[in-house]
Amino acid sequence: MTTSIDAVIPDRFAKYLDRDFKMLIGGALVGATSGRTFATTSPVTETVIAHVPDGGEDDVAAAVVAADQARKGWAATTATDRAAVVRRIADVIEAHTEELAALDTLDAGSPISNARADVAMAVEHLRMFANLALEIKGTTIPASSNIHMTVREPIGITARIVPFNHPLMFACKFAAPLVAGNCVLVKPPEVAPLSALRLGELLAPVVPAGVLSFLVGDGPAVPRAIVRHPKVRRIGFIGSEATGRAIQRDAAETGVKDVTLELGGKNAMVVFPDADLDKAAAGAVFGMNFTWSGQSCGSNSRLLVHESIADQLTAKVVSEVEARTIGSPFDDNCEQGTMVSQRQYDRALEYIEIAKAEGATVLTGGGRPDGFDHGFYVRPTVLGGVQPESRIAQEEVFGPVLSIITFSDEDEAIAIANSVEYGLTASVWTQDITRAHRVIGRLEAGYTWINGSSRHFPNVPFGGYKASGVGREESIEELLSYTELKAINIML
């Protein structure tokens, strides 16, 4: 279902653009040292909505100097006091939910209801990490009659490089390193920087100067300068595999650094004949993250269906997709907004054409919805007749495109699921608990569901196998990854 829209930004959203967006460096709100700015465009209206600082190497250097001056004092702060600061951050964000959500809708095209949910999830994770502060602890080891123990210490200066699909929520990935006693440089996405820059402004009076910085620039200059700076020793990145590899190379050229990468996914949802097909259809649509126009690394973009139920399940999925409301993301009832940029819009449409050329059939969707003269909208698309080795089945689209692939038996399903270079998420749908455990155990993926999809849960570690990344997040594992482990041997 689509609803035609105009390209006017409602006043209740436009009011949040009436400000100067600045970077937070050393506790001060500043423009770029060069004085340059760049424009950010709304994917909903295709118009410029703000100008933001175009930072560069000098700005990164200033942020590192400020962090270097602050790091010892912050590390010496007790874990409970650091947790208290992070709780205050959560309170500030929660109090500004509507504003921060509106900025993400304006800047990234996400439906306002989902943008609010992102803010709520950010708050939940901030509080979770604050509550885990006292878990930053060591152990004792009975290695001899002496005393052997470990302690965990902060790393120092760390960085978080933020993707465009959940700008505010992922900007709050500073939670774990802050609680662990580190200073953090946050680099928001250049295509959607507004919510993070506003967050920096809100947090300037909350966090000690230099402990938390927000820097943005148009292009690779700022993230490269952050990654390559010798004093930035720990980096967390969410984004594409290509950029993740570039970060690994840059980091290796300037030091021995700890890098966490959450990268792409071409995730499989495997449905066996005994599954509840109504629930499976709903799970396939929910797990595809159409609400975010499929712009999620965890989307189950490959629906693997046993051939005996393929027609029945396909019909249910198509019906679910066609019932969705595409419209203005400013509307509370909108279920799907825009792609984040012209580039992502073009990419999604290109892959649909590639799939058709490879022999796939467009069962629903397949292009721009009627009545949409402005905005980077792509109809939610379901493809049938997809071959496992085709590009549409192997490569990440990062758009609202779901491919249906059939299989004849369990071994074939597992082989198809594992045939891609990625291994982020996977799900298995069956009423046979023995089969469920058996198949999950053979799938090469880091975050899995049985009879479920898409949902994340507090303190359950998220991360991928193979080209989907390195490390785990959203959990105690993430918190501890921002510490150094020191062994102490006391000779009696």
GROMACS .gro file of C-alpha atoms in nm:
model
  492
    1MET     CA    1   0.000   0.000   0.000
    2THR     CA    2   0.136   0.343  -0.091
    3THR     CA    3   0.020   0.694  -0.011
    4SER     CA    4   0.116   0.989  -0.230
    5ILE     CA    5   0.299   1.270  -0.051
    6ASP     CA    6   0.431   1.619  -0.106
    7ALA     CA    7   0.782   1.739  -0.031
    8VAL     CA    8   0.701   1.981   0.248
    9ILE     CA    9   0.868   1.940   0.587
   10PRO     CA   10   0.605   1.981   0.862
   11ASP     CA   11   0.668   2.265   1.105
   12ARG     CA   12   0.692   2.023   1.397
   13PHE     CA   13   1.001   1.877   1.227
   14ALA     CA   14   1.142   2.189   1.063
   15LYS     CA   15   1.177   2.367   1.399
   16TYR     CA   16   1.459   2.132   1.495
   17LEU     CA   17   1.668   2.254   1.201
   18ASP     CA   18   1.675   2.613   1.326
   19ARG     CA   19   2.020   2.597   1.483
   20ASP     CA   20   2.391   2.591   1.406
   21PHE     CA   21   2.521   2.237   1.409
   22LYS     CA   22   2.870   2.219   1.559
   23MET     CA   23   3.125   1.955   1.651
   24LEU     CA   24   3.207   1.881   2.015
   25ILE     CA   25   3.583   1.892   2.074
   26GLY     CA   26   3.748   1.941   2.411
   27GLY     CA   27   3.417   2.029   2.573
   28ALA     CA   28   3.354   2.315   2.327
   29LEU     CA   29   3.111   2.339   2.036
   30VAL     CA   30   3.318   2.439   1.735
   31GLY     CA   31   3.320   2.462   1.360
   32ALA     CA   32   3.589   2.310   1.142
   33THR     CA   33   3.935   2.460   1.181
   34SER     CA   34   3.928   2.531   0.808
   35GLY     CA   35   3.599   2.717   0.837
   36ARG     CA   36   3.448   2.491   0.572
   37THR     CA   37   3.099   2.342   0.588
   38PHE     CA   38   2.907   2.096   0.375
   39ALA     CA   39   2.538   2.046   0.307
   40THR     CA   40   2.325   1.760   0.428
   41THR     CA   41   2.020   1.673   0.217
   42SER     CA   42   1.696   1.517   0.332
   43PRO     CA   43   1.621   1.197   0.138
   44VAL     CA   44   1.252   1.273   0.189
   45THR     CA   45   1.245   1.610   0.012
   46GLU     CA   46   1.575   1.595  -0.180
   47THR     CA   47   1.652   1.944  -0.050
   48VAL     CA   48   1.935   2.081   0.163
   49ILE     CA   49   1.824   2.098   0.526
   50ALA     CA   50   2.143   2.205   0.704
   51HIS     CA   51   2.510   2.289   0.671
   52VAL     CA   52   2.753   2.122   0.911
   53PRO     CA   53   3.126   2.154   0.980
   54ASP     CA   54   3.354   1.993   0.724
   55GLY     CA   55   3.616   1.870   0.965
   56GLY     CA   56   3.963   1.751   0.878
   57GLU     CA   57   4.291   1.624   1.019
   58ASP     CA   58   4.347   1.935   1.233
   59ASP     CA   59   4.013   1.883   1.405
   60VAL     CA   60   4.091   1.518   1.473
   61ALA     CA   61   4.429   1.618   1.613
   62ALA     CA   62   4.261   1.869   1.845
   63ALA     CA   63   4.015   1.606   1.967
   64VAL     CA   64   4.298   1.361   2.036
   65VAL     CA   65   4.492   1.626   2.231
   66ALA     CA   66   4.181   1.696   2.441
   67ALA     CA   67   4.125   1.325   2.497
   68ASP     CA   68   4.488   1.272   2.592
   69GLN     CA   69   4.458   1.545   2.854
   70ALA     CA   70   4.136   1.397   2.991
   71ARG     CA   71   4.206   1.024   2.978
   72LYS     CA   72   4.398   0.979   3.304
   73GLY     CA   73   4.143   1.168   3.507
   74TRP     CA   74   3.854   0.978   3.349
   75ALA     CA   75   4.028   0.643   3.398
   76ALA     CA   76   4.086   0.729   3.765
   77THR     CA   77   3.716   0.801   3.814
   78THR     CA   78   3.546   0.509   3.987
   79ALA     CA   79   3.342   0.271   3.776
   80THR     CA   80   3.027   0.367   3.964
   81ASP     CA   81   3.089   0.737   3.901
   82ARG     CA   82   3.148   0.673   3.532
   83ALA     CA   83   2.826   0.472   3.525
   84ALA     CA   84   2.645   0.764   3.686
   85VAL     CA   85   2.760   0.992   3.403
   86VAL     CA   86   2.638   0.742   3.144
   87ARG     CA   87   2.301   0.723   3.322
   88ARG     CA   88   2.277   1.103   3.303
   89ILE     CA   89   2.351   1.079   2.932
   90ALA     CA   90   2.064   0.830   2.897
   91ASP     CA   91   1.833   1.066   3.085
   92VAL     CA   92   1.926   1.359   2.859
   93ILE     CA   93   1.866   1.154   2.546
   94GLU     CA   94   1.534   1.026   2.675
   95ALA     CA   95   1.422   1.381   2.755
   96HIS     CA   96   1.500   1.485   2.396
   97THR     CA   97   1.350   1.179   2.226
   98GLU     CA   98   1.122   1.371   1.991
   99GLU     CA   99   1.392   1.608   1.872
  100LEU     CA  100   1.657   1.342   1.814
  101ALA     CA  101   1.409   1.111   1.642
  102ALA     CA  102   1.289   1.397   1.420
  103LEU     CA  103   1.646   1.473   1.313
  104ASP     CA  104   1.699   1.111   1.211
  105THR     CA  105   1.376   1.115   1.013
  106LEU     CA  106   1.475   1.438   0.840
  107ASP     CA  107   1.830   1.327   0.772
  108ALA     CA  108   1.796   0.954   0.704
  109GLY     CA  109   1.434   0.908   0.591
  110SER     CA  110   1.344   0.663   0.865
  111PRO     CA  111   0.978   0.658   0.977
  112ILE     CA  112   0.934   0.871   1.286
  113SER     CA  113   0.791   0.579   1.483
  114ASN     CA  114   1.105   0.377   1.418
  115ALA     CA  115   1.332   0.671   1.487
  116ARG     CA  116   1.169   0.702   1.829
  117ALA     CA  117   1.227   0.331   1.884
  118ASP     CA  118   1.594   0.380   1.798
  119VAL     CA  119   1.623   0.649   2.063
  120ALA     CA  120   1.458   0.418   2.316
  121MET     CA  121   1.700   0.138   2.228
  122ALA     CA  122   1.996   0.372   2.264
  123VAL     CA  123   1.873   0.469   2.610
  124GLU     CA  124   1.825   0.103   2.703
  125HIS     CA  125   2.179   0.014   2.599
  126LEU     CA  126   2.332   0.312   2.778
  127ARG     CA  127   2.162   0.206   3.099
  128MET     CA  128   2.256  -0.157   3.043
  129PHE     CA  129   2.625  -0.072   3.017
  130ALA     CA  130   2.600   0.157   3.319
  131ASN     CA  131   2.453  -0.135   3.513
  132LEU     CA  132   2.743  -0.357   3.402
  133ALA     CA  133   3.009  -0.120   3.535
  134LEU     CA  134   3.099  -0.339   3.833
  135GLU     CA  135   3.152  -0.638   3.602
  136ILE     CA  136   3.480  -0.481   3.488
  137LYS     CA  137   3.671  -0.708   3.719
  138GLY     CA  138   3.954  -0.956   3.722
  139THR     CA  139   4.005  -1.304   3.860
  140THR     CA  140   4.235  -1.492   4.093
  141ILE     CA  141   4.424  -1.793   3.964
  142PRO     CA  142   4.551  -2.073   4.195
  143ALA     CA  143   4.865  -2.122   3.986
  144SER     CA  144   5.100  -2.164   4.285
  145SER     CA  145   5.126  -2.092   4.656
  146ASN     CA  146   5.175  -1.726   4.564
  147ILE     CA  147   4.895  -1.488   4.467
  148HIS     CA  148   4.806  -1.457   4.100
  149MET     CA  149   4.535  -1.217   3.988
  150THR     CA  150   4.416  -1.011   3.695
  151VAL     CA  151   4.275  -0.660   3.671
  152ARG     CA  152   4.113  -0.475   3.383
  153GLU     CA  153   4.229  -0.127   3.287
  154PRO     CA  154   4.107   0.127   3.029
  155ILE     CA  155   4.276   0.128   2.690
  156GLY     CA  156   4.294   0.507   2.660
  157ILE     CA  157   4.168   0.685   2.349
  158THR     CA  158   3.912   0.496   2.142
  159ALA     CA  159   3.688   0.572   1.844
  160ARG     CA  160   3.346   0.480   1.713
  161ILE     CA  161   3.271   0.527   1.342
  162VAL     CA  162   2.895   0.537   1.290
  163PRO     CA  163   2.688   0.407   0.993
  164PHE     CA  164   2.396   0.587   0.830
  165ASN     CA  165   2.118   0.337   0.893
  166HIS     CA  166   2.063   0.411   1.264
  167PRO     CA  167   2.250   0.739   1.315
  168LEU     CA  168   2.148   0.827   1.672
  169MET     CA  169   2.136   0.475   1.808
  170PHE     CA  170   2.478   0.382   1.676
  171ALA     CA  171   2.628   0.716   1.778
  172CYS     CA  172   2.553   0.602   2.133
  173LYS     CA  173   2.798   0.313   2.090
  174PHE     CA  174   3.028   0.526   2.305
  175ALA     CA  175   2.851   0.372   2.608
  176ALA     CA  176   3.077   0.070   2.657
  177PRO     CA  177   3.411   0.251   2.613
  178LEU     CA  178   3.301   0.533   2.842
  179VAL     CA  179   3.193   0.297   3.119
  180ALA     CA  180   3.522   0.111   3.080
  181GLY     CA  181   3.712   0.434   3.146
  182ASN     CA  182   3.815   0.537   2.796
  183CYS     CA  183   3.785   0.862   2.605
  184VAL     CA  184   3.588   0.833   2.281
  185LEU     CA  185   3.594   1.007   1.944
  186VAL     CA  186   3.260   0.961   1.764
  187LYS     CA  187   3.244   1.011   1.389
  188PRO     CA  188   2.882   1.034   1.262
  189PRO     CA  189   2.791   0.945   0.902
  190GLU     CA  190   2.832   1.238   0.663
  191VAL     CA  191   2.500   1.161   0.493
  192ALA     CA  192   2.309   1.177   0.824
  193PRO     CA  193   2.511   1.370   1.086
  194LEU     CA  194   2.248   1.590   1.247
  195SER     CA  195   2.124   1.380   1.540
  196ALA     CA  196   2.478   1.299   1.654
  197LEU     CA  197   2.591   1.661   1.632
  198ARG     CA  198   2.288   1.773   1.830
  199LEU     CA  199   2.364   1.497   2.080
  200GLY     CA  200   2.714   1.635   2.122
  201GLU     CA  201   2.566   1.975   2.200
  202LEU     CA  202   2.332   1.825   2.459
  203LEU     CA  203   2.612   1.630   2.626
  204ALA     CA  204   2.869   1.911   2.641
  205PRO     CA  205   2.767   2.005   2.998
  206VAL     CA  206   2.728   1.641   3.106
  207VAL     CA  207   3.060   1.480   3.015
  208PRO     CA  208   3.403   1.610   3.126
  209ALA     CA  209   3.584   1.806   2.854
  210GLY     CA  210   3.781   1.585   2.617
  211VAL     CA  211   3.623   1.259   2.731
  212LEU     CA  212   3.371   1.253   2.446
  213SER     CA  213   3.408   1.425   2.107
  214PHE     CA  214   3.189   1.432   1.796
  215LEU     CA  215   3.362   1.503   1.464
  216VAL     CA  216   3.223   1.503   1.113
  217GLY     CA  217   3.355   1.573   0.765
  218ASP     CA  218   3.254   1.525   0.405
  219GLY     CA  219   3.441   1.222   0.279
  220PRO     CA  220   3.712   0.998   0.422
  221ALA     CA  221   3.946   1.261   0.571
  222VAL     CA  222   3.806   1.254   0.926
  223PRO     CA  223   3.764   0.877   0.970
  224ARG     CA  224   4.104   0.811   0.812
  225ALA     CA  225   4.270   1.064   1.041
  226ILE     CA  226   4.102   0.904   1.342
  227VAL     CA  227   4.199   0.549   1.244
  228ARG     CA  228   4.556   0.645   1.155
  229HIS     CA  229   4.627   0.857   1.462
  230PRO     CA  230   4.891   0.676   1.672
  231LYS     CA  231   4.717   0.759   2.001
  232VAL     CA  232   4.381   0.611   1.895
  233ARG     CA  233   4.435   0.251   2.002
  234ARG     CA  234   4.087   0.098   1.983
  235ILE     CA  235   3.836   0.140   1.699
  236GLY     CA  236   3.479   0.021   1.660
  237PHE     CA  237   3.316   0.038   1.318
  238ILE     CA  238   2.977  -0.055   1.175
  239GLY     CA  239   2.938  -0.039   0.798
  240SER     CA  240   3.038  -0.201   0.472
  241GLU     CA  241   3.292  -0.475   0.427
  242ALA     CA  242   3.498  -0.258   0.191
  243THR     CA  243   3.526   0.022   0.445
  244GLY     CA  244   3.600  -0.227   0.722
  245ARG     CA  245   3.891  -0.366   0.523
  246ALA     CA  246   4.018  -0.012   0.460
  247ILE     CA  247   4.005   0.059   0.833
  248GLN     CA  248   4.205  -0.256   0.905
  249ARG     CA  249   4.470  -0.149   0.653
  250ASP     CA  250   4.493   0.208   0.784
  251ALA     CA  251   4.506   0.092   1.144
  252ALA     CA  252   4.782  -0.158   1.068
  253GLU     CA  253   4.995   0.104   0.894
  254THR     CA  254   5.012   0.330   1.199
  255GLY     CA  255   5.019   0.094   1.494
  256VAL     CA  256   4.902  -0.230   1.648
  257LYS     CA  257   4.537  -0.153   1.717
  258ASP     CA  258   4.232  -0.338   1.837
  259VAL     CA  259   3.956  -0.313   1.577
  260THR     CA  260   3.597  -0.435   1.606
  261LEU     CA  261   3.403  -0.459   1.280
  262GLU     CA  262   3.032  -0.519   1.231
  263LEU     CA  263   3.000  -0.547   0.856
  264GLY     CA  264   2.761  -0.676   0.593
  265GLY     CA  265   2.522  -0.965   0.582
  266LYS     CA  266   2.340  -1.182   0.330
  267ASN     CA  267   2.139  -1.357   0.593
  268ALA     CA  268   1.931  -1.671   0.552
  269MET     CA  269   1.593  -1.752   0.702
  270VAL     CA  270   1.534  -2.126   0.658
  271VAL     CA  271   1.174  -2.251   0.666
  272PHE     CA  272   1.094  -2.623   0.691
  273PRO     CA  273   0.758  -2.783   0.599
  274ASP     CA  274   0.638  -2.819   0.959
  275ALA     CA  275   0.679  -2.447   1.040
  276ASP     CA  276   0.383  -2.226   1.127
  277LEU     CA  277   0.358  -2.055   0.789
  278ASP     CA  278   0.161  -1.754   0.906
  279LYS     CA  279   0.423  -1.679   1.169
  280ALA     CA  280   0.703  -1.753   0.925
  281ALA     CA  281   0.562  -1.511   0.669
  282ALA     CA  282   0.529  -1.239   0.930
  283GLY     CA  283   0.881  -1.320   1.052
  284ALA     CA  284   1.024  -1.295   0.701
  285VAL     CA  285   0.875  -0.950   0.648
  286PHE     CA  286   0.969  -0.829   0.996
  287GLY     CA  287   1.319  -0.972   0.965
  288MET     CA  288   1.373  -0.806   0.627
  289ASN     CA  289   1.354  -0.468   0.805
  290PHE     CA  290   1.138  -0.313   0.536
  291THR     CA  291   1.060  -0.037   0.785
  292TRP     CA  292   1.418   0.080   0.733
  293SER     CA  293   1.388   0.014   0.358
  294GLY     CA  294   1.597  -0.297   0.412
  295GLN     CA  295   1.898  -0.090   0.519
  296SER     CA  296   2.014  -0.328   0.788
  297CYS     CA  297   2.311  -0.564   0.792
  298GLY     CA  298   2.100  -0.815   0.987
  299SER     CA  299   1.811  -0.836   0.739
  300ASN     CA  300   1.709  -1.188   0.635
  301SER     CA  301   1.738  -1.100   0.267
  302ARG     CA  302   1.740  -1.467   0.162
  303LEU     CA  303   1.426  -1.664   0.240
  304LEU     CA  304   1.509  -2.033   0.199
  305VAL     CA  305   1.186  -2.232   0.168
  306HIS     CA  306   1.130  -2.605   0.135
  307GLU     CA  307   0.994  -2.673  -0.212
  308SER     CA  308   0.681  -2.843  -0.075
  309ILE     CA  309   0.559  -2.520   0.090
  310ALA     CA  310   0.718  -2.264  -0.141
  311ASP     CA  311   0.400  -2.155  -0.321
  312GLN     CA  312   0.198  -2.129  -0.003
  313LEU     CA  313   0.457  -1.934   0.194
  314THR     CA  314   0.542  -1.710  -0.100
  315ALA     CA  315   0.177  -1.607  -0.134
  316LYS     CA  316   0.161  -1.521   0.235
  317VAL     CA  317   0.482  -1.316   0.221
  318VAL     CA  318   0.368  -1.123  -0.086
  319SER     CA  319   0.035  -1.050   0.081
  320GLU     CA  320   0.212  -0.922   0.395
  321VAL     CA  321   0.444  -0.700   0.193
  322GLU     CA  322   0.167  -0.552  -0.020
  323ALA     CA  323  -0.029  -0.459   0.293
  324ARG     CA  324   0.252  -0.236   0.421
  325THR     CA  325   0.210   0.142   0.417
  326ILE     CA  326   0.479   0.336   0.231
  327GLY     CA  327   0.453   0.708   0.277
  328SER     CA  328   0.594   1.017   0.435
  329PRO     CA  329   0.822   0.920   0.724
  330PHE     CA  330   0.688   1.229   0.901
  331ASP     CA  331   0.355   1.042   0.936
  332ASP     CA  332   0.315   0.837   1.254
  333ASN     CA  333   0.140   0.563   1.052
  334CYS     CA  334   0.418   0.524   0.796
  335GLU     CA  335   0.569   0.173   0.785
  336GLN     CA  336   0.843   0.243   0.529
  337GLY     CA  337   1.022   0.565   0.442
  338THR     CA  338   1.308   0.635   0.205
  339MET     CA  339   1.653   0.511   0.126
  340VAL     CA  340   1.910   0.728   0.300
  341SER     CA  341   2.062   0.877  -0.016
  342GLN     CA  342   2.056   0.889  -0.394
  343ARG     CA  343   2.346   0.644  -0.395
  344GLN     CA  344   2.159   0.383  -0.191
  345TYR     CA  345   1.842   0.441  -0.394
  346ASP     CA  346   2.027   0.381  -0.721
  347ARG     CA  347   2.199   0.074  -0.577
  348ALA     CA  348   1.871  -0.090  -0.477
  349LEU     CA  349   1.712  -0.030  -0.817
  350GLU     CA  350   2.025  -0.153  -0.994
  351TYR     CA  351   2.020  -0.482  -0.803
  352ILE     CA  352   1.654  -0.535  -0.890
  353GLU     CA  353   1.746  -0.502  -1.257
  354ILE     CA  354   2.042  -0.737  -1.210
  355ALA     CA  355   1.811  -0.994  -1.052
  356LYS     CA  356   1.565  -0.971  -1.341
  357ALA     CA  357   1.848  -1.014  -1.590
  358GLU     CA  358   1.958  -1.325  -1.400
  359GLY     CA  359   1.612  -1.478  -1.440
  360ALA     CA  360   1.442  -1.383  -1.114
  361THR     CA  361   1.076  -1.282  -1.115
  362VAL     CA  362   0.949  -0.969  -0.942
  363LEU     CA  363   0.652  -1.094  -0.740
  364THR     CA  364   0.574  -0.754  -0.592
  365GLY     CA  365   0.744  -0.415  -0.583
  366GLY     CA  366   1.035  -0.368  -0.815
  367GLY     CA  367   1.075   0.007  -0.840
  368ARG     CA  368   0.964   0.348  -0.728
  369PRO     CA  369   0.607   0.369  -0.594
  370ASP     CA  370   0.350   0.565  -0.793
  371GLY     CA  371   0.262   0.914  -0.672
  372PHE     CA  372   0.604   0.988  -0.522
  373ASP     CA  373   0.756   1.279  -0.710
  374HIS     CA  374   1.019   1.350  -0.445
  375GLY     CA  375   1.225   1.134  -0.215
  376PHE     CA  376   1.436   0.821  -0.251
  377TYR     CA  377   1.152   0.570  -0.220
  378VAL     CA  378   1.181   0.208  -0.332
  379ARG     CA  379   0.885  -0.028  -0.311
  380PRO     CA  380   0.937  -0.334  -0.090
  381THR     CA  381   1.032  -0.602  -0.337
  382VAL     CA  382   0.997  -0.981  -0.331
  383LEU     CA  383   1.182  -1.187  -0.590
  384GLY     CA  384   1.098  -1.545  -0.687
  385GLY     CA  385   1.291  -1.795  -0.894
  386VAL     CA  386   1.621  -1.684  -0.744
  387GLN     CA  387   1.917  -1.917  -0.796
  388PRO     CA  388   2.154  -1.960  -0.499
  389GLU     CA  389   2.464  -1.873  -0.702
  390SER     CA  390   2.320  -1.556  -0.858
  391ARG     CA  391   2.448  -1.211  -0.765
  392ILE     CA  392   2.119  -1.115  -0.599
  393ALA     CA  393   2.158  -1.421  -0.374
  394GLN     CA  394   2.526  -1.366  -0.299
  395GLU     CA  395   2.578  -0.990  -0.270
  396GLU     CA  396   2.442  -0.752  -0.009
  397VAL     CA  397   2.188  -0.509  -0.157
  398PHE     CA  398   2.121  -0.307   0.159
  399GLY     CA  399   1.778  -0.226   0.028
  400PRO     CA  400   1.417  -0.354   0.048
  401VAL     CA  401   1.472  -0.664  -0.164
  402LEU     CA  402   1.382  -1.013  -0.039
  403SER     CA  403   1.492  -1.315  -0.245
  404ILE     CA  404   1.303  -1.645  -0.220
  405ILE     CA  405   1.512  -1.957  -0.281
  406THR     CA  406   1.380  -2.314  -0.264
  407PHE     CA  407   1.553  -2.624  -0.129
  408SER     CA  408   1.470  -2.995  -0.130
  409ASP     CA  409   1.629  -3.123   0.192
  410GLU     CA  410   1.811  -3.016   0.507
  411ASP     CA  411   2.162  -3.059   0.370
  412GLU     CA  412   2.084  -2.847   0.065
  413ALA     CA  413   1.932  -2.575   0.283
  414ILE     CA  414   2.246  -2.559   0.497
  415ALA     CA  415   2.472  -2.559   0.192
  416ILE     CA  416   2.280  -2.268   0.039
  417ALA     CA  417   2.271  -2.075   0.365
  418ASN     CA  418   2.649  -2.112   0.410
  419SER     CA  419   2.738  -2.045   0.045
  420VAL     CA  420   2.784  -1.669   0.089
  421GLU     CA  421   3.092  -1.492   0.222
  422TYR     CA  422   2.894  -1.337   0.506
  423GLY     CA  423   2.781  -1.487   0.836
  424LEU     CA  424   2.602  -1.230   1.049
  425THR     CA  425   2.253  -1.363   1.130
  426ALA     CA  426   2.038  -1.666   1.048
  427SER     CA  427   1.708  -1.814   1.156
  428VAL     CA  428   1.545  -2.156   1.141
  429TRP     CA  429   1.169  -2.212   1.141
  430THR     CA  430   1.042  -2.557   1.241
  431GLN     CA  431   0.837  -2.726   1.512
  432ASP     CA  432   1.101  -2.999   1.546
  433ILE     CA  433   1.332  -2.882   1.825
  434THR     CA  434   1.588  -3.151   1.744
  435ARG     CA  435   1.609  -3.035   1.384
  436ALA     CA  436   1.621  -2.671   1.496
  437HIS     CA  437   1.925  -2.729   1.717
  438ARG     CA  438   2.093  -2.947   1.456
  439VAL     CA  439   2.054  -2.693   1.178
  440ILE     CA  440   2.144  -2.389   1.389
  441GLY     CA  441   2.460  -2.571   1.491
  442ARG     CA  442   2.563  -2.608   1.126
  443LEU     CA  443   2.485  -2.253   1.012
  444GLU     CA  444   2.784  -2.020   0.984
  445ALA     CA  445   2.636  -1.714   1.155
  446GLY     CA  446   2.701  -1.530   1.478
  447TYR     CA  447   2.350  -1.426   1.585
  448THR     CA  448   2.067  -1.672   1.530
  449TRP     CA  449   1.701  -1.731   1.607
  450ILE     CA  450   1.477  -2.035   1.618
  451ASN     CA  451   1.124  -1.939   1.511
  452GLY     CA  452   1.213  -1.572   1.530
  453SER     CA  453   1.388  -1.294   1.341
  454SER     CA  454   1.544  -0.950   1.369
  455ARG     CA  455   1.497  -0.881   1.741
  456HIS     CA  456   1.798  -0.796   1.955
  457PHE     CA  457   1.806  -0.854   2.328
  458PRO     CA  458   2.001  -0.677   2.604
  459ASN     CA  459   2.338  -0.834   2.686
  460VAL     CA  460   2.309  -1.099   2.414
  461PRO     CA  461   2.634  -1.065   2.212
  462PHE     CA  462   2.586  -0.953   1.852
  463GLY     CA  463   2.843  -1.008   1.579
  464GLY     CA  464   2.926  -1.214   1.275
  465TYR     CA  465   3.134  -1.490   1.125
  466LYS     CA  466   3.347  -1.470   0.810
  467ALA     CA  467   3.325  -1.137   0.622
  468SER     CA  468   3.053  -1.009   0.853
  469GLY     CA  469   3.305  -0.884   1.102
  470VAL     CA  470   3.525  -0.924   1.405
  471GLY     CA  471   3.421  -0.899   1.770
  472ARG     CA  472   3.093  -0.890   1.961
  473GLU     CA  473   2.880  -0.599   2.076
  474GLU     CA  474   2.564  -0.519   2.277
  475SER     CA  475   2.690  -0.723   2.572
  476ILE     CA  476   2.945  -0.773   2.849
  477GLU     CA  477   3.182  -0.894   2.576
  478GLU     CA  478   3.171  -0.548   2.419
  479LEU     CA  479   3.236  -0.378   2.752
  480LEU     CA  480   3.536  -0.597   2.833
  481SER     CA  481   3.675  -0.549   2.482
  482TYR     CA  482   3.740  -0.186   2.575
  483THR     CA  483   3.979  -0.289   2.854
  484GLU     CA  484   4.333  -0.419   2.881
  485LEU     CA  485   4.385  -0.732   3.092
  486LYS     CA  486   4.682  -0.711   3.329
  487ALA     CA  487   4.821  -1.009   3.519
  488ILE     CA  488   4.968  -0.948   3.867
  489ASN     CA  489   5.184  -1.207   4.043
  490ILE     CA  490   5.249  -1.145   4.414
  491MET     CA  491   5.542  -1.350   4.536
  492LEU     CA  492   5.495  -1.447   4.901
   0.00000   0.00000   0.00000
